PDB file of C-alpha atoms and ligand atoms in Angstrom:
ATOM      1  CA  MET A 509      24.815  15.270 -15.167  1.00  0.00           C
ATOM      2  CA  ARG A 510      23.276  12.197 -15.918  1.00  0.00           C
ATOM      3  CA  VAL A 511      20.688  10.770 -12.979  1.00  0.00           C
ATOM      4  CA  GLY A 512      20.271   7.222 -12.360  1.00  0.00           C
ATOM      5  CA  LYS A 513      16.385   8.126 -12.751  1.00  0.00           C
ATOM      6  CA  GLY A 514      12.915   5.310 -11.424  1.00  0.00           C
ATOM      7  CA  TYR A 515       9.166   5.509  -9.870  1.00  0.00           C
ATOM      8  CA  GLY A 516       6.557   3.685  -7.843  1.00  0.00           C
ATOM      9  CA  TYR A 517       2.823   3.561  -7.577  1.00  0.00           C
ATOM     10  CA  GLY A 518       0.453   3.818  -4.949  1.00  0.00           C
ATOM     11  CA  LYS A 519      -1.626   1.602  -4.029  1.00  0.00           C
ATOM     12  CA  THR A 520      -5.008   0.981  -2.295  1.00  0.00           C
ATOM     13  CA  ILE A 521      -5.560  -2.465  -1.426  1.00  0.00           C
ATOM     14  CA  LEU A 522      -9.547  -2.963  -1.933  1.00  0.00           C
ATOM     15  CA  VAL A 523      -9.853  -6.475  -0.007  1.00  0.00           C
ATOM     16  CA  GLY A 524      -7.946  -8.342   2.718  1.00  0.00           C
ATOM     17  CA  GLU A 525      -5.712  -6.674   4.054  1.00  0.00           C
ATOM     18  CA  HIS A 526      -3.829  -8.295   6.802  1.00  0.00           C
ATOM     19  CA  PHE A 527      -5.744 -11.665   6.040  1.00  0.00           C
ATOM     20  CA  VAL A 528      -3.829 -11.611   3.246  1.00  0.00           C
ATOM     21  CA  VAL A 529      -0.437 -12.286   5.197  1.00  0.00           C
ATOM     22  CA  SER A 530      -1.782 -15.748   6.096  1.00  0.00           C
ATOM     23  CA  GLY A 531      -1.863 -16.941   3.229  1.00  0.00           C
ATOM     24  CA  ASN A 532      -5.421 -15.416   1.957  1.00  0.00           C
ATOM     25  CA  HIS A 533      -6.163 -13.680  -1.363  1.00  0.00           C
ATOM     26  CA  ALA A 534      -6.622  -9.868  -0.944  1.00  0.00           C
ATOM     27  CA  ILE A 535      -7.047  -6.986  -4.591  1.00  0.00           C
ATOM     28  CA  ALA A 536      -4.728  -4.014  -4.324  1.00  0.00           C
ATOM     29  CA  ALA A 537      -5.246  -1.047  -7.286  1.00  0.00           C
ATOM     30  CA  GLY A 538      -3.037   1.211  -7.906  1.00  0.00           C
ATOM     31  CA  ILE A 539      -3.629   4.878  -8.162  1.00  0.00           C
ATOM     32  CA  SER A 540      -1.570   7.232 -10.380  1.00  0.00           C
ATOM     33  CA  ALA A 541       0.389   8.948  -8.029  1.00  0.00           C
ATOM     34  CA  LYS A 542       3.591   7.911  -7.769  1.00  0.00           C
ATOM     35  CA  THR A 543       7.276   8.469  -6.436  1.00  0.00           C
ATOM     36  CA  THR A 544       9.609   9.864  -8.391  1.00  0.00           C
ATOM     37  CA  CYS A 545      13.311   8.609  -7.524  1.00  0.00           C
ATOM     38  CA  THR A 546      16.477  10.358  -8.608  1.00  0.00           C
ATOM     39  CA  ILE A 547      20.655   9.112  -8.018  1.00  0.00           C
ATOM     40  CA  GLU A 548      23.598  11.104  -8.241  1.00  0.00           C
ATOM     41  CA  ARG A 549      26.479   9.989  -7.933  1.00  0.00           C
ATOM     42  CA  THR A 550      28.597  11.718  -5.154  1.00  0.00           C
ATOM     43  CA  LYS A 551      32.282  12.709  -3.877  1.00  0.00           C
ATOM     44  CA  GLY A 552      30.845  11.953   0.189  1.00  0.00           C
ATOM     45  CA  THR A 553      31.218   8.546   2.285  1.00  0.00           C
ATOM     46  CA  ASP A 554      27.947   7.107   1.989  1.00  0.00           C
ATOM     47  CA  TYR A 555      24.077   7.558   0.198  1.00  0.00           C
ATOM     48  CA  GLU A 556      22.972  11.242   0.974  1.00  0.00           C
ATOM     49  CA  LEU A 557      18.880  11.244   1.029  1.00  0.00           C
ATOM     50  CA  VAL A 558      17.222  13.929  -0.079  1.00  0.00           C
ATOM     51  CA  ASP A 559      13.435  13.297   0.631  1.00  0.00           C
ATOM     52  CA  ASN A 560      10.761  16.107  -1.548  1.00  0.00           C
ATOM     53  CA  ARG A 561       8.292  13.931  -0.874  1.00  0.00           C
ATOM     54  CA  LEU A 562       4.727  15.451   0.727  1.00  0.00           C
ATOM     55  CA  GLU A 563       3.366  13.815   4.117  1.00  0.00           C
ATOM     56  CA  THR A 564       1.079  13.305   6.681  1.00  0.00           C
ATOM     57  CA  PRO A 565       2.433  15.259   9.928  1.00  0.00           C
ATOM     58  CA  GLY A 566       4.829  13.326  11.293  1.00  0.00           C
ATOM     59  CA  TYR A 567       5.398  10.394   8.517  1.00  0.00           C
ATOM     60  CA  LYS A 568       8.772  10.511   7.981  1.00  0.00           C
ATOM     61  CA  LYS A 569      10.534  11.174  11.268  1.00  0.00           C
ATOM     62  CA  GLU A 570       8.134   8.180  12.707  1.00  0.00           C
ATOM     63  CA  LYS A 571       9.550   5.843   9.904  1.00  0.00           C
ATOM     64  CA  ALA A 572      12.888   7.419   9.602  1.00  0.00           C
ATOM     65  CA  GLU A 573      14.531   3.809  11.833  1.00  0.00           C
ATOM     66  CA  GLN A 574      12.703   1.902   9.524  1.00  0.00           C
ATOM     67  CA  MET A 575      13.616   3.654   6.121  1.00  0.00           C
ATOM     68  CA  LYS A 576      17.126   2.996   6.991  1.00  0.00           C
ATOM     69  CA  GLU A 577      16.650  -0.257   7.948  1.00  0.00           C
ATOM     70  CA  SER A 578      15.268  -0.620   4.325  1.00  0.00           C
ATOM     71  CA  LEU A 579      17.322   1.017   2.541  1.00  0.00           C
ATOM     72  CA  GLN A 580      20.592  -1.551   3.332  1.00  0.00           C
ATOM     73  CA  LEU A 581      18.002  -3.729   2.847  1.00  0.00           C
ATOM     74  CA  ILE A 582      18.090  -2.989  -1.050  1.00  0.00           C
ATOM     75  CA  PHE A 583      21.334  -2.158  -0.921  1.00  0.00           C
ATOM     76  CA  ALA A 584      22.406  -5.308   0.322  1.00  0.00           C
ATOM     77  CA  ALA A 585      20.003  -6.374  -2.743  1.00  0.00           C
ATOM     78  CA  MET A 586      21.352  -5.238  -5.147  1.00  0.00           C
ATOM     79  CA  LYS A 587      25.008  -5.857  -4.289  1.00  0.00           C
ATOM     80  CA  ILE A 588      25.108  -2.426  -3.870  1.00  0.00           C
ATOM     81  CA  ASP A 589      27.858  -0.321  -1.313  1.00  0.00           C
ATOM     82  CA  PRO A 590      27.390   3.290  -0.561  1.00  0.00           C
ATOM     83  CA  LYS A 591      30.393   3.827   0.950  1.00  0.00           C
ATOM     84  CA  LYS A 592      32.542   2.178  -1.616  1.00  0.00           C
ATOM     85  CA  THR A 593      30.067   3.189  -5.055  1.00  0.00           C
ATOM     86  CA  PRO A 594      29.007   7.353  -2.966  1.00  0.00           C
ATOM     87  CA  PHE A 595      25.303   8.385  -4.316  1.00  0.00           C
ATOM     88  CA  ARG A 596      22.920  10.912  -2.996  1.00  0.00           C
ATOM     89  CA  ILE A 597      18.693   9.268  -3.262  1.00  0.00           C
ATOM     90  CA  THR A 598      16.810  12.196  -4.018  1.00  0.00           C
ATOM     91  CA  LEU A 599      12.449  11.432  -3.252  1.00  0.00           C
ATOM     92  CA  ALA A 600       9.875  13.197  -4.746  1.00  0.00           C
ATOM     93  CA  GLY A 601       6.749  12.411  -7.109  1.00  0.00           C
ATOM     94  CA  ASP A 602       2.829  13.566  -6.132  1.00  0.00           C
ATOM     95  CA  LEU A 603       2.159  10.687  -4.654  1.00  0.00           C
ATOM     96  CA  VAL A 604       2.055  11.450  -0.466  1.00  0.00           C
ATOM     97  CA  ALA A 605       4.742   9.882   2.098  1.00  0.00           C
ATOM     98  CA  ALA A 606       0.775   8.147   3.884  1.00  0.00           C
ATOM     99  CA  SER A 607       0.331   5.210   5.815  1.00  0.00           C
ATOM    100  CA  GLY A 608      -2.468   2.656   3.575  1.00  0.00           C
ATOM    101  CA  VAL A 609      -1.360   3.967   0.599  1.00  0.00           C
ATOM    102  CA  GLY A 610       1.692   1.912   0.244  1.00  0.00           C
ATOM    103  CA  ALA A 611       4.376   4.827   0.021  1.00  0.00           C
ATOM    104  CA  SER A 612       7.046   2.354   1.592  1.00  0.00           C
ATOM    105  CA  ALA A 613       5.944   0.048  -1.780  1.00  0.00           C
ATOM    106  CA  ALA A 614       6.453   3.125  -3.385  1.00  0.00           C
ATOM    107  CA  ASN A 615       8.984   4.284  -1.905  1.00  0.00           C
ATOM    108  CA  CYS A 616      11.713   0.547  -2.016  1.00  0.00           C
ATOM    109  CA  ALA A 617       9.998   0.612  -5.756  1.00  0.00           C
ATOM    110  CA  ALA A 618      11.973   3.674  -7.402  1.00  0.00           C
ATOM    111  CA  ILE A 619      14.626   3.808  -5.307  1.00  0.00           C
ATOM    112  CA  ALA A 620      15.356  -0.608  -6.586  1.00  0.00           C
ATOM    113  CA  ARG A 621      15.172   0.386 -10.302  1.00  0.00           C
ATOM    114  CA  ALA A 622      16.857   3.918 -10.120  1.00  0.00           C
ATOM    115  CA  LEU A 623      20.528   1.648  -8.371  1.00  0.00           C
ATOM    116  CA  SER A 624      19.339  -0.357 -11.463  1.00  0.00           C
ATOM    117  CA  ASP A 625      19.351   2.942 -14.211  1.00  0.00           C
ATOM    118  CA  GLU A 626      22.332   3.898 -11.749  1.00  0.00           C
ATOM    119  CA  PHE A 627      24.322   0.493 -12.182  1.00  0.00           C
ATOM    120  CA  LYS A 628      23.209   0.027 -15.469  1.00  0.00           C
ATOM    121  CA  LEU A 629      22.186  -3.571 -14.465  1.00  0.00           C
ATOM    122  CA  LYS A 630      19.060  -3.967 -16.553  1.00  0.00           C
ATOM    123  CA  MET A 631      16.889  -5.791 -14.354  1.00  0.00           C
ATOM    124  CA  SER A 632      13.086  -6.680 -14.569  1.00  0.00           C
ATOM    125  CA  ASP A 633      10.425  -5.735 -13.394  1.00  0.00           C
ATOM    126  CA  GLU A 634       9.808  -8.855 -11.389  1.00  0.00           C
ATOM    127  CA  GLN A 635      13.530  -8.717 -10.011  1.00  0.00           C
ATOM    128  CA  ILE A 636      12.902  -4.815  -8.755  1.00  0.00           C
ATOM    129  CA  ASN A 637       9.584  -6.186  -7.267  1.00  0.00           C
ATOM    130  CA  ALA A 638      12.564  -8.804  -6.023  1.00  0.00           C
ATOM    131  CA  VAL A 639      13.926  -5.819  -4.226  1.00  0.00           C
ATOM    132  CA  ALA A 640      11.472  -4.106  -3.761  1.00  0.00           C
ATOM    133  CA  TYR A 641      10.204  -6.943  -1.211  1.00  0.00           C
ATOM    134  CA  GLN A 642      13.810  -7.436   0.822  1.00  0.00           C
ATOM    135  CA  GLY A 643      13.819  -3.320   1.253  1.00  0.00           C
ATOM    136  CA  GLU A 644       9.564  -3.891   2.675  1.00  0.00           C
ATOM    137  CA  MET A 645      10.599  -5.503   5.416  1.00  0.00           C
ATOM    138  CA  GLY A 646      12.882  -2.330   6.720  1.00  0.00           C
ATOM    139  CA  TYR A 647       9.321  -0.799   7.222  1.00  0.00           C
ATOM    140  CA  HIS A 648       6.738  -4.495   7.654  1.00  0.00           C
ATOM    141  CA  GLY A 649       9.217  -6.555   9.432  1.00  0.00           C
ATOM    142  CA  THR A 650       7.188  -9.498   7.892  1.00  0.00           C
ATOM    143  CA  PRO A 651       5.173  -7.995   4.463  1.00  0.00           C
ATOM    144  CA  SER A 652       2.828 -10.111   2.680  1.00  0.00           C
ATOM    145  CA  GLY A 653       4.532  -8.462  -0.762  1.00  0.00           C
ATOM    146  CA  ILE A 654       0.948  -6.366  -2.331  1.00  0.00           C
ATOM    147  CA  ASP A 655       2.554  -3.203  -1.350  1.00  0.00           C
ATOM    148  CA  ASN A 656       5.561  -3.932  -3.584  1.00  0.00           C
ATOM    149  CA  THR A 657       3.794  -6.359  -6.417  1.00  0.00           C
ATOM    150  CA  ALA A 658       0.951  -3.002  -7.012  1.00  0.00           C
ATOM    151  CA  ALA A 659       3.908  -0.960  -6.987  1.00  0.00           C
ATOM    152  CA  VAL A 660       5.811  -2.423  -8.974  1.00  0.00           C
ATOM    153  CA  PHE A 661       3.269  -3.115 -11.856  1.00  0.00           C
ATOM    154  CA  GLY A 662       0.080  -1.373 -11.352  1.00  0.00           C
ATOM    155  CA  GLY A 663      -3.544  -1.657 -12.555  1.00  0.00           C
ATOM    156  CA  LEU A 664      -5.351  -3.768 -10.503  1.00  0.00           C
ATOM    157  CA  LEU A 665      -4.435  -6.631  -9.108  1.00  0.00           C
ATOM    158  CA  TRP A 666      -5.279  -9.652  -7.862  1.00  0.00           C
ATOM    159  CA  TYR A 667      -2.255 -11.153  -4.952  1.00  0.00           C
ATOM    160  CA  GLN A 668      -1.392 -14.475  -3.028  1.00  0.00           C
ATOM    161  CA  LYS A 669       1.516 -14.273  -0.931  1.00  0.00           C
ATOM    162  CA  GLY A 670       4.344 -17.168  -1.700  1.00  0.00           C
ATOM    163  CA  THR A 671       7.553 -17.298  -2.978  1.00  0.00           C
ATOM    164  CA  PRO A 672       7.302 -16.145  -6.082  1.00  0.00           C
ATOM    165  CA  PRO A 673       4.139 -14.176  -4.864  1.00  0.00           C
ATOM    166  CA  LYS A 674       1.374 -15.301  -7.031  1.00  0.00           C
ATOM    167  CA  PHE A 675      -0.328 -12.363  -9.326  1.00  0.00           C
ATOM    168  CA  GLU A 676      -2.743 -11.337 -11.961  1.00  0.00           C
ATOM    169  CA  PRO A 677      -4.255  -8.432 -12.921  1.00  0.00           C
ATOM    170  CA  ILE A 678      -8.280  -7.786 -13.073  1.00  0.00           C
ATOM    171  CA  GLN A 679      -9.811  -7.381 -15.851  1.00  0.00           C
ATOM    172  CA  ALA A 680     -12.529  -5.010 -14.345  1.00  0.00           C
ATOM    173  CA  LYS A 681     -16.152  -4.217 -16.632  1.00  0.00           C
ATOM    174  CA  THR A 682     -15.380  -0.386 -15.347  1.00  0.00           C
ATOM    175  CA  LYS A 683     -13.289   1.834 -14.009  1.00  0.00           C
ATOM    176  CA  VAL A 684     -14.955   3.568 -10.266  1.00  0.00           C
ATOM    177  CA  GLU A 685     -14.236   6.341  -9.003  1.00  0.00           C
ATOM    178  CA  ILE A 686     -12.485   6.492  -5.327  1.00  0.00           C
ATOM    179  CA  VAL A 687     -12.056   9.066  -2.833  1.00  0.00           C
ATOM    180  CA  LEU A 688      -9.349   7.947  -0.006  1.00  0.00           C
ATOM    181  CA  GLY A 689      -9.384   9.458   3.189  1.00  0.00           C
ATOM    182  CA  ASP A 690      -6.579   9.987   4.912  1.00  0.00           C
ATOM    183  CA  THR A 691      -7.310  10.446   9.124  1.00  0.00           C
ATOM    184  CA  GLY A 692      -3.457  12.151   9.264  1.00  0.00           C
ATOM    185  CA  LEU A 693      -2.500   9.593  11.476  1.00  0.00           C
ATOM    186  CA  VAL A 694       0.415   7.283  11.419  1.00  0.00           C
ATOM    187  CA  GLY A 695      -0.613   3.378  11.989  1.00  0.00           C
ATOM    188  CA  ASN A 696       2.395   1.253  12.528  1.00  0.00           C
ATOM    189  CA  THR A 697       1.276  -1.544  10.041  1.00  0.00           C
ATOM    190  CA  LYS A 698       4.438  -3.508  12.164  1.00  0.00           C
ATOM    191  CA  GLU A 699       2.772  -3.471  14.772  1.00  0.00           C
ATOM    192  CA  LEU A 700      -0.783  -4.039  12.978  1.00  0.00           C
ATOM    193  CA  VAL A 701      -0.106  -7.371  11.621  1.00  0.00           C
ATOM    194  CA  ALA A 702       2.043  -8.814  14.699  1.00  0.00           C
ATOM    195  CA  GLY A 703      -1.617  -8.015  16.690  1.00  0.00           C
ATOM    196  CA  VAL A 704      -3.401  -9.370  14.772  1.00  0.00           C
ATOM    197  CA  GLN A 705      -1.772 -13.092  14.586  1.00  0.00           C
ATOM    198  CA  ALA A 706      -1.297 -12.718  17.975  1.00  0.00           C
ATOM    199  CA  ARG A 707      -4.464 -12.741  18.505  1.00  0.00           C
ATOM    200  CA  ARG A 708      -5.278 -15.214  16.298  1.00  0.00           C
ATOM    201  CA  GLN A 709      -3.045 -17.168  17.346  1.00  0.00           C
ATOM    202  CA  LYS A 710      -5.033 -16.298  21.447  1.00  0.00           C
ATOM    203  CA  ASP A 711      -8.479 -17.811  19.480  1.00  0.00           C
ATOM    204  CA  PRO A 712      -7.477 -19.412  16.255  1.00  0.00           C
ATOM    205  CA  GLN A 713     -11.252 -20.874  16.632  1.00  0.00           C
ATOM    206  CA  ALA A 714     -12.790 -17.768  15.752  1.00  0.00           C
ATOM    207  CA  TYR A 715     -10.298 -16.219  14.084  1.00  0.00           C
ATOM    208  CA  ASP A 716     -10.104 -19.149  11.589  1.00  0.00           C
ATOM    209  CA  LYS A 717     -14.171 -18.966  11.474  1.00  0.00           C
ATOM    210  CA  ILE A 718     -13.022 -14.753  10.085  1.00  0.00           C
ATOM    211  CA  PHE A 719      -9.779 -15.831   7.378  1.00  0.00           C
ATOM    212  CA  LYS A 720     -11.984 -18.387   5.927  1.00  0.00           C
ATOM    213  CA  GLU A 721     -14.926 -15.614   5.545  1.00  0.00           C
ATOM    214  CA  ALA A 722     -12.087 -12.424   4.030  1.00  0.00           C
ATOM    215  CA  GLU A 723     -11.162 -15.024   1.619  1.00  0.00           C
ATOM    216  CA  GLU A 724     -14.860 -15.811   0.166  1.00  0.00           C
ATOM    217  CA  LEU A 725     -15.279 -11.914   0.189  1.00  0.00           C
ATOM    218  CA  ALA A 726     -12.077 -11.776  -2.086  1.00  0.00           C
ATOM    219  CA  ILE A 727     -13.283 -14.271  -4.624  1.00  0.00           C
ATOM    220  CA  LYS A 728     -17.178 -12.660  -4.933  1.00  0.00           C
ATOM    221  CA  THR A 729     -15.453  -9.093  -4.688  1.00  0.00           C
ATOM    222  CA  LYS A 730     -13.360 -10.199  -8.025  1.00  0.00           C
ATOM    223  CA  LYS A 731     -16.106 -11.961 -10.372  1.00  0.00           C
ATOM    224  CA  ALA A 732     -18.514  -8.199  -8.968  1.00  0.00           C
ATOM    225  CA  LEU A 733     -15.350  -6.122 -10.679  1.00  0.00           C
ATOM    226  CA  GLU A 734     -15.097  -8.632 -13.953  1.00  0.00           C
ATOM    227  CA  ALA A 735     -18.569  -8.138 -13.887  1.00  0.00           C
ATOM    228  CA  GLY A 736     -18.673  -4.970 -13.314  1.00  0.00           C
ATOM    229  CA  ASP A 737     -21.544  -5.368 -10.579  1.00  0.00           C
ATOM    230  CA  ILE A 738     -20.593  -2.377  -8.378  1.00  0.00           C
ATOM    231  CA  LYS A 739     -23.616  -3.429  -5.611  1.00  0.00           C
ATOM    232  CA  THR A 740     -21.148  -7.031  -5.123  1.00  0.00           C
ATOM    233  CA  LEU A 741     -18.275  -4.921  -4.998  1.00  0.00           C
ATOM    234  CA  ALA A 742     -19.559  -2.978  -2.319  1.00  0.00           C
ATOM    235  CA  ALA A 743     -21.245  -5.107   0.401  1.00  0.00           C
ATOM    236  CA  CYS A 744     -17.759  -7.003  -0.492  1.00  0.00           C
ATOM    237  CA  MET A 745     -16.378  -4.377   1.214  1.00  0.00           C
ATOM    238  CA  ASN A 746     -18.337  -2.942   3.370  1.00  0.00           C
ATOM    239  CA  ARG A 747     -18.423  -6.575   5.010  1.00  0.00           C
ATOM    240  CA  ASN A 748     -14.841  -6.902   4.772  1.00  0.00           C
ATOM    241  CA  GLN A 749     -14.734  -3.681   6.953  1.00  0.00           C
ATOM    242  CA  GLU A 750     -16.722  -5.643   9.742  1.00  0.00           C
ATOM    243  CA  LEU A 751     -14.277  -7.970   9.911  1.00  0.00           C
ATOM    244  CA  LEU A 752     -11.715  -6.091   9.666  1.00  0.00           C
ATOM    245  CA  ARG A 753     -13.631  -4.310  13.167  1.00  0.00           C
ATOM    246  CA  MET A 754     -13.786  -7.503  14.292  1.00  0.00           C
ATOM    247  CA  VAL A 755      -9.750  -8.869  13.620  1.00  0.00           C
ATOM    248  CA  GLY A 756      -8.837  -5.328  15.909  1.00  0.00           C
ATOM    249  CA  VAL A 757      -7.118  -2.624  12.858  1.00  0.00           C
ATOM    250  CA  SER A 758      -9.825  -0.380  13.160  1.00  0.00           C
ATOM    251  CA  HIS A 759      -9.821   3.272  14.395  1.00  0.00           C
ATOM    252  CA  SER A 760     -11.852   6.236  15.971  1.00  0.00           C
ATOM    253  CA  ALA A 761     -11.623   7.795  12.961  1.00  0.00           C
ATOM    254  CA  LEU A 762     -11.076   5.662  10.046  1.00  0.00           C
ATOM    255  CA  GLU A 763     -14.894   5.473  11.602  1.00  0.00           C
ATOM    256  CA  GLU A 764     -15.437   8.485  11.626  1.00  0.00           C
ATOM    257  CA  LEU A 765     -14.582   8.496   7.868  1.00  0.00           C
ATOM    258  CA  VAL A 766     -16.463   5.587   7.006  1.00  0.00           C
ATOM    259  CA  GLN A 767     -19.687   7.018   8.809  1.00  0.00           C
ATOM    260  CA  ILE A 768     -19.211  10.635   6.472  1.00  0.00           C
ATOM    261  CA  ALA A 769     -18.800   8.721   3.145  1.00  0.00           C
ATOM    262  CA  ARG A 770     -21.953   6.306   4.175  1.00  0.00           C
ATOM    263  CA  GLU A 771     -23.529   9.124   5.098  1.00  0.00           C
ATOM    264  CA  GLU A 772     -22.848  11.489   2.101  1.00  0.00           C
ATOM    265  CA  GLY A 773     -24.404   7.943  -0.276  1.00  0.00           C
ATOM    266  CA  ALA A 774     -21.196   6.542  -1.020  1.00  0.00           C
ATOM    267  CA  PRO A 775     -22.208   2.685  -0.712  1.00  0.00           C
ATOM    268  CA  ALA A 776     -19.204   1.186   0.252  1.00  0.00           C
ATOM    269  CA  ALA A 777     -16.496   2.836   2.182  1.00  0.00           C
ATOM    270  CA  LYS A 778     -14.014   0.818   4.309  1.00  0.00           C
ATOM    271  CA  LEU A 779     -10.199   1.343   5.982  1.00  0.00           C
ATOM    272  CA  THR A 780      -7.712   0.599   3.505  1.00  0.00           C
ATOM    273  CA  GLY A 781      -3.812  -1.152   4.474  1.00  0.00           C
ATOM    274  CA  GLY A 782      -2.730  -1.896   7.915  1.00  0.00           C
ATOM    275  CA  GLY A 783      -5.682   0.840   9.465  1.00  0.00           C
ATOM    276  CA  GLY A 784      -5.091   1.743  13.361  1.00  0.00           C
ATOM    277  CA  GLY A 785      -5.492   5.640  11.332  1.00  0.00           C
ATOM    278  CA  GLY A 786      -3.687   5.952   8.515  1.00  0.00           C
ATOM    279  CA  LEU A 787      -7.228   5.699   5.017  1.00  0.00           C
ATOM    280  CA  MET A 788      -9.554   4.603   4.509  1.00  0.00           C
ATOM    281  CA  ILE A 789     -11.353   4.451   1.142  1.00  0.00           C
ATOM    282  CA  ALA A 790     -14.597   5.174  -0.079  1.00  0.00           C
ATOM    283  CA  LEU A 791     -16.256   3.467  -3.192  1.00  0.00           C
ATOM    284  CA  THR A 792     -17.933   6.768  -4.826  1.00  0.00           C
ATOM    285  CA  PRO A 793     -19.648   5.816  -8.456  1.00  0.00           C
ATOM    286  CA  GLY A 794     -19.969   8.618 -10.999  1.00  0.00           C
ATOM    287  CA  LYS A 795     -17.980  12.205 -10.808  1.00  0.00           C
ATOM    288  CA  ASN A 796     -20.733  14.080  -8.574  1.00  0.00           C
ATOM    289  CA  LEU A 797     -21.071  11.719  -5.551  1.00  0.00           C
ATOM    290  CA  GLN A 798     -17.061  11.829  -5.393  1.00  0.00           C
ATOM    291  CA  GLN A 799     -16.889  15.215  -5.093  1.00  0.00           C
ATOM    292  CA  LYS A 800     -19.552  15.432  -2.653  1.00  0.00           C
ATOM    293  CA  VAL A 801     -17.700  12.428  -0.701  1.00  0.00           C
ATOM    294  CA  ALA A 802     -14.410  13.594  -1.132  1.00  0.00           C
ATOM    295  CA  LYS A 803     -15.899  17.902   0.381  1.00  0.00           C
ATOM    296  CA  ALA A 804     -17.465  16.237   3.693  1.00  0.00           C
ATOM    297  CA  MET A 805     -14.693  15.321   5.223  1.00  0.00           C
ATOM    298  CA  GLN A 806     -12.908  17.830   4.131  1.00  0.00           C
ATOM    299  CA  ALA A 807     -15.047  19.879   6.539  1.00  0.00           C
ATOM    300  CA  LYS A 808     -14.259  18.036   8.487  1.00  0.00           C
ATOM    301  CA  GLY A 809     -10.718  18.366   8.627  1.00  0.00           C
ATOM    302  CA  TYR A 810      -9.282  15.792   7.066  1.00  0.00           C
ATOM    303  CA  ARG A 811      -7.235  15.563   3.915  1.00  0.00           C
ATOM    304  CA  THR A 812      -8.612  13.615   0.351  1.00  0.00           C
ATOM    305  CA  PHE A 813      -7.031  11.879  -2.268  1.00  0.00           C
ATOM    306  CA  GLU A 814      -9.963  11.387  -5.881  1.00  0.00           C
ATOM    307  CA  ALA A 815      -8.348   8.847  -7.695  1.00  0.00           C
ATOM    308  CA  VAL A 816      -9.796   6.061 -10.319  1.00  0.00           C
ATOM    309  CA  ILE A 817      -9.711   2.313  -9.561  1.00  0.00           C
ATOM    310  CA  GLY A 818      -9.816   0.141 -12.769  1.00  0.00           C
TER     311      GLY A 818
HETATM  312  O1  LIG B2244      -1.052  -0.034   5.454  1.00  0.00           O
HETATM  313  P1  LIG B2244      -0.309  -0.498   4.150  1.00  0.00           P
HETATM  314  O2  LIG B2244      -0.685   0.449   2.965  1.00  0.00           O
HETATM  315  O3  LIG B2244       1.160  -0.478   4.016  1.00  0.00           O
HETATM  316  O4  LIG B2244      -1.148  -1.624   3.631  1.00  0.00           O
HETATM  317  C1  LIG B2244      -0.271  -3.052   4.817  1.00  0.00           C
HETATM  318  C2  LIG B2244      -0.916  -4.101   4.424  1.00  0.00           C
HETATM  319  C3  LIG B2244      -0.793  -5.507   5.344  1.00  0.00           C
HETATM  320  O5  LIG B2244      -1.977  -6.539   4.953  1.00  0.00           O
HETATM  321  C4  LIG B2244      -1.880  -4.647   6.860  1.00  0.00           C
HETATM  322  C5  LIG B2244       0.344  -5.614   5.476  1.00  0.00           C
HETATM  323  C6  LIG B2244       1.089  -6.737   4.040  1.00  0.00           C
HETATM  324  O6  LIG B2244       1.830  -6.693   4.325  1.00  0.00           O
HETATM  325  O7  LIG B2244      -0.242  -7.446   3.330  1.00  0.00           O
END
């Protein structure tokens, strides 16, 4: 039987998470791990969901309600009514469903692509991205759109929110190994984003200064990537972690992973994505350093994902 098929990439944010929600630039790097989706028509009365993705324990349960909302937003954006044309959504792939790796966006992109395929809508990547953005609203409330854009297009992206968003690929001079360390804790991105915005309103002077520095760091990071300047790239990522700490989205488990990575010789380590748990990223140029850092994190009981960016 023919099925509709789709996919979405995972991502990591190198610099600018949270600040991007208020209009700053951020840089995302797609990773090769993907979420895949198939759509099969059924004789049921509504959609069915079979979620075979690997997960950080508790992730799917924690996100179940947000996922339902997200699916309704995707169906509405695509003008598909599962009560009239019922189908089964099956999710799988090698991207682990965890906070900070763009799992919700990869899932929205994969579902939108598979539905477009099954219902022969011939949607362009831009149209898929617009649908995936709607889907992300179910999870985030006010997403910047960086996650869904990275999930749809992959690669290294220079991103600024907007309607439509502004983004372009970054031509990195060299590839760099990274390790993503998983705290195993599910961060609530929606609450974390709202928290930063609320604290900014209470103390606009201090926060405006932090946001301004974050924008300067994003610009410097882009130039460092284009020049293959790992030292400056690392310095920018480390300073970005300090800014994220200042706006209150780090977590003791993230700090422990950051410390392990730095002690093992990683030139940079920071949280990635929403924070409050979720994932952190360590810059580990060279396969040997990558292995060393990953092993040290694993020895402390953390799961790791190794990838290459650029
Ligand atoms: O936690 P993640 O991987 O979904 O990343 C969220 C990134 C934020 O900047 C915190 C929110 C956003 O919408 O950009």
